Amino acid sequence: FSIGYYQKGVCLYEMKRYNDALTMLDLSLQYYNANVNDSNNKKFNIEKVHYHRGLCFKLLNRINEAIEQFQTAIEKNNKYAECYYERGSCLYIQGKFDDSILELNKAIALLKGFHAAYCKKGMCYYELKDYESALKNFENAIVLDNKNGRYFFFKAQCLFELKRKNDALYAF
């Protein structure tokens, strides 16, 4: 039952029905906790439920609850790079840029090619007005994914702030 409710929750999440997704994910947790020793539960990665609950809370702008869910997922699996990334994203939303950078560094350490984490880290540095560090992170993101136009846009913004206007024009 846990897996079925989880899959329904993910499907509802994909349909952008976040409150309905949370209902299914909550049921998944309830069945999991009521049947901890069930052999099917041993194959189930419960941290994924917490991760998806965190995503729903984040998209519902319930940021503190999202952070709690990502933390719980990390406690279940401290190698879950996406949770560090999402926790860093939530901290970014809260304007806690230094804390966000720490989380994003953890995500990058676990998943070297995590271009979105480099981008978000660059955005933090940009908000802190550390344009050189921001630029380095956007360039890392571009190396990993040179098809994402946002990365080039952010790079150009940094170059503009660094008074490298010709380079900025080229980057745009």
PDB file of C-alpha atoms in Angstrom:
ATOM      1  CA  PHE A   1       0.000   0.000   0.000  1.00  0.00           C
ATOM      2  CA  SER A   2       2.821   2.431   0.807  1.00  0.00           C
ATOM      3  CA  ILE A   3       4.291   2.159  -2.671  1.00  0.00           C
ATOM      4  CA  GLY A   4       0.903   2.535  -4.352  1.00  0.00           C
ATOM      5  CA  TYR A   5       0.025   5.674  -2.408  1.00  0.00           C
ATOM      6  CA  TYR A   6       3.496   7.036  -3.084  1.00  0.00           C
ATOM      7  CA  GLN A   7       3.095   6.470  -6.832  1.00  0.00           C
ATOM      8  CA  LYS A   8      -0.323   8.150  -6.781  1.00  0.00           C
ATOM      9  CA  GLY A   9       1.218  11.065  -4.881  1.00  0.00           C
ATOM     10  CA  VAL A  10       3.977  11.470  -7.449  1.00  0.00           C
ATOM     11  CA  CYS A  11       1.438  11.335 -10.272  1.00  0.00           C
ATOM     12  CA  LEU A  12      -0.656  14.059  -8.603  1.00  0.00           C
ATOM     13  CA  TYR A  13       2.508  16.092  -8.031  1.00  0.00           C
ATOM     14  CA  GLU A  14       3.307  15.833 -11.746  1.00  0.00           C
ATOM     15  CA  MET A  15      -0.232  17.038 -12.456  1.00  0.00           C
ATOM     16  CA  LYS A  16       0.458  20.052 -10.190  1.00  0.00           C
ATOM     17  CA  ARG A  17      -2.219  18.935  -7.729  1.00  0.00           C
ATOM     18  CA  TYR A  18       0.016  19.483  -4.724  1.00  0.00           C
ATOM     19  CA  ASN A  19      -2.565  19.283  -1.936  1.00  0.00           C
ATOM     20  CA  ASP A  20      -3.951  16.034  -3.343  1.00  0.00           C
ATOM     21  CA  ALA A  21      -0.402  14.741  -3.712  1.00  0.00           C
ATOM     22  CA  LEU A  22       0.273  15.519  -0.058  1.00  0.00           C
ATOM     23  CA  THR A  23      -2.814  13.515   0.931  1.00  0.00           C
ATOM     24  CA  MET A  24      -1.523  10.454  -0.938  1.00  0.00           C
ATOM     25  CA  LEU A  25       2.021  10.893   0.350  1.00  0.00           C
ATOM     26  CA  ASP A  26       0.687  11.178   3.907  1.00  0.00           C
ATOM     27  CA  LEU A  27      -1.205   7.912   3.408  1.00  0.00           C
ATOM     28  CA  SER A  28       1.989   6.334   2.116  1.00  0.00           C
ATOM     29  CA  LEU A  29       3.786   7.366   5.303  1.00  0.00           C
ATOM     30  CA  GLN A  30       0.934   6.122   7.489  1.00  0.00           C
ATOM     31  CA  TYR A  31       0.931   2.685   5.863  1.00  0.00           C
ATOM     32  CA  TYR A  32       4.702   2.521   5.938  1.00  0.00           C
ATOM     33  CA  ASN A  33       4.846   3.384   9.656  1.00  0.00           C
ATOM     34  CA  ALA A  34       2.030   0.953  10.501  1.00  0.00           C
ATOM     35  CA  ASN A  35       3.801  -1.886   8.659  1.00  0.00           C
ATOM     36  CA  VAL A  36       7.487  -1.156   9.254  1.00  0.00           C
ATOM     37  CA  ASN A  37       8.449  -4.836   9.299  1.00  0.00           C
ATOM     38  CA  ASP A  38       6.525  -5.722   6.124  1.00  0.00           C
ATOM     39  CA  SER A  39       8.863  -7.235   3.513  1.00  0.00           C
ATOM     40  CA  ASN A  40       7.558  -4.828   0.852  1.00  0.00           C
ATOM     41  CA  ASN A  41       8.544  -1.858   3.027  1.00  0.00           C
ATOM     42  CA  LYS A  42      12.131  -3.041   3.171  1.00  0.00           C
ATOM     43  CA  LYS A  43      12.373  -2.499  -0.608  1.00  0.00           C
ATOM     44  CA  PHE A  44      10.793   0.961  -0.380  1.00  0.00           C
ATOM     45  CA  ASN A  45      12.929   4.106  -0.060  1.00  0.00           C
ATOM     46  CA  ILE A  46      10.840   6.112   2.390  1.00  0.00           C
ATOM     47  CA  GLU A  47      13.101   9.156   1.888  1.00  0.00           C
ATOM     48  CA  LYS A  48      11.475   9.589  -1.527  1.00  0.00           C
ATOM     49  CA  VAL A  49       8.123  10.212   0.147  1.00  0.00           C
ATOM     50  CA  HIS A  50       9.678  12.948   2.283  1.00  0.00           C
ATOM     51  CA  TYR A  51      11.417  14.396  -0.772  1.00  0.00           C
ATOM     52  CA  HIS A  52       8.165  14.650  -2.714  1.00  0.00           C
ATOM     53  CA  ARG A  53       6.339  16.027   0.306  1.00  0.00           C
ATOM     54  CA  GLY A  54       9.064  18.685   0.473  1.00  0.00           C
ATOM     55  CA  LEU A  55       8.591  19.527  -3.203  1.00  0.00           C
ATOM     56  CA  CYS A  56       4.844  19.919  -2.693  1.00  0.00           C
ATOM     57  CA  PHE A  57       5.307  22.133   0.349  1.00  0.00           C
ATOM     58  CA  LYS A  58       7.856  24.236  -1.526  1.00  0.00           C
ATOM     59  CA  LEU A  59       5.499  24.775  -4.455  1.00  0.00           C
ATOM     60  CA  LEU A  60       2.696  25.641  -2.023  1.00  0.00           C
ATOM     61  CA  ASN A  61       5.076  28.239  -0.534  1.00  0.00           C
ATOM     62  CA  ARG A  62       5.163  26.414   2.795  1.00  0.00           C
ATOM     63  CA  ILE A  63       8.927  26.742   2.921  1.00  0.00           C
ATOM     64  CA  ASN A  64       9.622  25.782   6.539  1.00  0.00           C
ATOM     65  CA  GLU A  65       7.610  22.573   6.130  1.00  0.00           C
ATOM     66  CA  ALA A  66       9.503  21.852   2.914  1.00  0.00           C
ATOM     67  CA  ILE A  67      12.842  22.272   4.685  1.00  0.00           C
ATOM     68  CA  GLU A  68      11.689  19.878   7.432  1.00  0.00           C
ATOM     69  CA  GLN A  69      10.765  17.230   4.841  1.00  0.00           C
ATOM     70  CA  PHE A  70      14.087  17.534   3.020  1.00  0.00           C
ATOM     71  CA  GLN A  71      15.852  17.257   6.386  1.00  0.00           C
ATOM     72  CA  THR A  72      13.918  14.089   7.215  1.00  0.00           C
ATOM     73  CA  ALA A  73      14.795  12.604   3.826  1.00  0.00           C
ATOM     74  CA  ILE A  74      18.477  13.411   4.421  1.00  0.00           C
ATOM     75  CA  GLU A  75      18.306  11.736   7.837  1.00  0.00           C
ATOM     76  CA  LYS A  76      17.035   8.602   6.076  1.00  0.00           C
ATOM     77  CA  ASN A  77      19.653   8.854   3.300  1.00  0.00           C
ATOM     78  CA  ASN A  78      22.504  11.354   3.700  1.00  0.00           C
ATOM     79  CA  LYS A  79      23.616  10.748   0.092  1.00  0.00           C
ATOM     80  CA  TYR A  80      20.422  12.228  -1.394  1.00  0.00           C
ATOM     81  CA  ALA A  81      21.941  15.126  -3.376  1.00  0.00           C
ATOM     82  CA  GLU A  82      18.586  16.385  -4.626  1.00  0.00           C
ATOM     83  CA  CYS A  83      17.423  16.973  -1.045  1.00  0.00           C
ATOM     84  CA  TYR A  84      20.445  19.131  -0.267  1.00  0.00           C
ATOM     85  CA  TYR A  85      19.746  21.032  -3.479  1.00  0.00           C
ATOM     86  CA  GLU A  86      16.096  21.560  -2.608  1.00  0.00           C
ATOM     87  CA  ARG A  87      16.922  22.567   0.948  1.00  0.00           C
ATOM     88  CA  GLY A  88      19.399  25.063  -0.505  1.00  0.00           C
ATOM     89  CA  SER A  89      16.702  26.349  -2.852  1.00  0.00           C
ATOM     90  CA  CYS A  90      14.337  26.872   0.063  1.00  0.00           C
ATOM     91  CA  LEU A  91      16.999  28.744   1.995  1.00  0.00           C
ATOM     92  CA  TYR A  92      17.560  30.876  -1.108  1.00  0.00           C
ATOM     93  CA  ILE A  93      13.842  31.725  -1.152  1.00  0.00           C
ATOM     94  CA  GLN A  94      14.156  32.767   2.493  1.00  0.00           C
ATOM     95  CA  GLY A  95      17.102  35.023   1.637  1.00  0.00           C
ATOM     96  CA  LYS A  96      19.561  32.875   3.626  1.00  0.00           C
ATOM     97  CA  PHE A  97      22.163  32.891   0.883  1.00  0.00           C
ATOM     98  CA  ASP A  98      25.181  31.775   2.931  1.00  0.00           C
ATOM     99  CA  ASP A  99      23.243  28.814   4.349  1.00  0.00           C
ATOM    100  CA  SER A 100      21.967  28.009   0.876  1.00  0.00           C
ATOM    101  CA  ILE A 101      25.535  27.901  -0.477  1.00  0.00           C
ATOM    102  CA  LEU A 102      26.498  25.372   2.208  1.00  0.00           C
ATOM    103  CA  GLU A 103      23.629  23.067   1.190  1.00  0.00           C
ATOM    104  CA  LEU A 104      24.383  23.457  -2.501  1.00  0.00           C
ATOM    105  CA  ASN A 105      28.034  22.581  -1.862  1.00  0.00           C
ATOM    106  CA  LYS A 106      26.842  19.330  -0.252  1.00  0.00           C
ATOM    107  CA  ALA A 107      24.678  18.569  -3.286  1.00  0.00           C
ATOM    108  CA  ILE A 108      27.602  19.220  -5.655  1.00  0.00           C
ATOM    109  CA  ALA A 109      29.953  17.087  -3.555  1.00  0.00           C
ATOM    110  CA  LEU A 110      27.529  14.173  -3.900  1.00  0.00           C
ATOM    111  CA  LEU A 111      26.687  14.722  -7.558  1.00  0.00           C
ATOM    112  CA  LYS A 112      29.575  16.335  -9.442  1.00  0.00           C
ATOM    113  CA  GLY A 113      27.612  17.116 -12.604  1.00  0.00           C
ATOM    114  CA  PHE A 114      24.737  18.853 -10.809  1.00  0.00           C
ATOM    115  CA  HIS A 115      24.511  21.907 -13.086  1.00  0.00           C
ATOM    116  CA  ALA A 116      21.323  23.244 -11.456  1.00  0.00           C
ATOM    117  CA  ALA A 117      23.134  23.344  -8.095  1.00  0.00           C
ATOM    118  CA  TYR A 118      25.955  25.378  -9.620  1.00  0.00           C
ATOM    119  CA  CYS A 119      23.386  27.768 -11.075  1.00  0.00           C
ATOM    120  CA  LYS A 120      21.527  28.191  -7.773  1.00  0.00           C
ATOM    121  CA  LYS A 121      24.861  28.689  -6.006  1.00  0.00           C
ATOM    122  CA  GLY A 122      25.725  31.357  -8.569  1.00  0.00           C
ATOM    123  CA  MET A 123      22.398  33.034  -7.858  1.00  0.00           C
ATOM    124  CA  CYS A 124      23.259  33.111  -4.148  1.00  0.00           C
ATOM    125  CA  TYR A 125      26.618  34.716  -4.820  1.00  0.00           C
ATOM    126  CA  TYR A 126      24.946  37.188  -7.159  1.00  0.00           C
ATOM    127  CA  GLU A 127      22.520  38.198  -4.381  1.00  0.00           C
ATOM    128  CA  LEU A 128      25.516  38.598  -2.057  1.00  0.00           C
ATOM    129  CA  LYS A 129      27.086  40.852  -4.746  1.00  0.00           C
ATOM    130  CA  ASP A 130      30.061  38.486  -5.069  1.00  0.00           C
ATOM    131  CA  TYR A 131      29.932  38.629  -8.848  1.00  0.00           C
ATOM    132  CA  GLU A 132      33.249  36.827  -9.427  1.00  0.00           C
ATOM    133  CA  SER A 133      32.089  33.788  -7.465  1.00  0.00           C
ATOM    134  CA  ALA A 134      28.692  33.955  -9.134  1.00  0.00           C
ATOM    135  CA  LEU A 135      30.343  34.059 -12.553  1.00  0.00           C
ATOM    136  CA  LYS A 136      32.477  30.991 -11.769  1.00  0.00           C
ATOM    137  CA  ASN A 137      29.417  29.021 -10.757  1.00  0.00           C
ATOM    138  CA  PHE A 138      27.418  30.028 -13.830  1.00  0.00           C
ATOM    139  CA  GLU A 139      30.390  29.054 -15.992  1.00  0.00           C
ATOM    140  CA  ASN A 140      30.515  25.663 -14.244  1.00  0.00           C
ATOM    141  CA  ALA A 141      26.812  25.229 -14.951  1.00  0.00           C
ATOM    142  CA  ILE A 142      27.388  26.088 -18.627  1.00  0.00           C
ATOM    143  CA  VAL A 143      30.214  23.568 -18.933  1.00  0.00           C
ATOM    144  CA  LEU A 144      27.863  20.891 -17.599  1.00  0.00           C
ATOM    145  CA  ASP A 145      24.819  21.987 -19.621  1.00  0.00           C
ATOM    146  CA  ASN A 146      25.526  24.400 -22.457  1.00  0.00           C
ATOM    147  CA  LYS A 147      21.971  24.260 -23.775  1.00  0.00           C
ATOM    148  CA  ASN A 148      20.330  26.082 -20.867  1.00  0.00           C
ATOM    149  CA  GLY A 149      19.865  29.706 -21.892  1.00  0.00           C
ATOM    150  CA  ARG A 150      19.287  30.856 -18.316  1.00  0.00           C
ATOM    151  CA  TYR A 151      22.878  30.025 -17.425  1.00  0.00           C
ATOM    152  CA  PHE A 152      24.163  32.279 -20.212  1.00  0.00           C
ATOM    153  CA  PHE A 153      21.789  35.039 -19.154  1.00  0.00           C
ATOM    154  CA  PHE A 154      22.998  34.884 -15.549  1.00  0.00           C
ATOM    155  CA  LYS A 155      26.614  34.809 -16.719  1.00  0.00           C
ATOM    156  CA  ALA A 156      25.977  37.947 -18.781  1.00  0.00           C
ATOM    157  CA  GLN A 157      24.417  39.682 -15.790  1.00  0.00           C
ATOM    158  CA  CYS A 158      27.553  38.988 -13.752  1.00  0.00           C
ATOM    159  CA  LEU A 159      29.804  40.243 -16.520  1.00  0.00           C
ATOM    160  CA  PHE A 160      27.717  43.405 -16.735  1.00  0.00           C
ATOM    161  CA  GLU A 161      28.016  43.949 -12.951  1.00  0.00           C
ATOM    162  CA  LEU A 162      31.778  43.408 -13.256  1.00  0.00           C
ATOM    163  CA  LYS A 163      31.861  46.233 -15.867  1.00  0.00           C
ATOM    164  CA  ARG A 164      32.808  43.770 -18.608  1.00  0.00           C
ATOM    165  CA  LYS A 165      30.087  45.025 -20.910  1.00  0.00           C
ATOM    166  CA  ASN A 166      31.535  43.692 -24.190  1.00  0.00           C
ATOM    167  CA  ASP A 167      31.851  40.231 -22.663  1.00  0.00           C
ATOM    168  CA  ALA A 168      28.316  40.585 -21.323  1.00  0.00           C
ATOM    169  CA  LEU A 169      26.963  41.387 -24.789  1.00  0.00           C
ATOM    170  CA  TYR A 170      28.688  38.334 -26.208  1.00  0.00           C
ATOM    171  CA  ALA A 171      27.358  36.115 -23.390  1.00  0.00           C
ATOM    172  CA  PHE A 172      23.768  37.243 -23.995  1.00  0.00           C
TER     173      PHE A 172
END
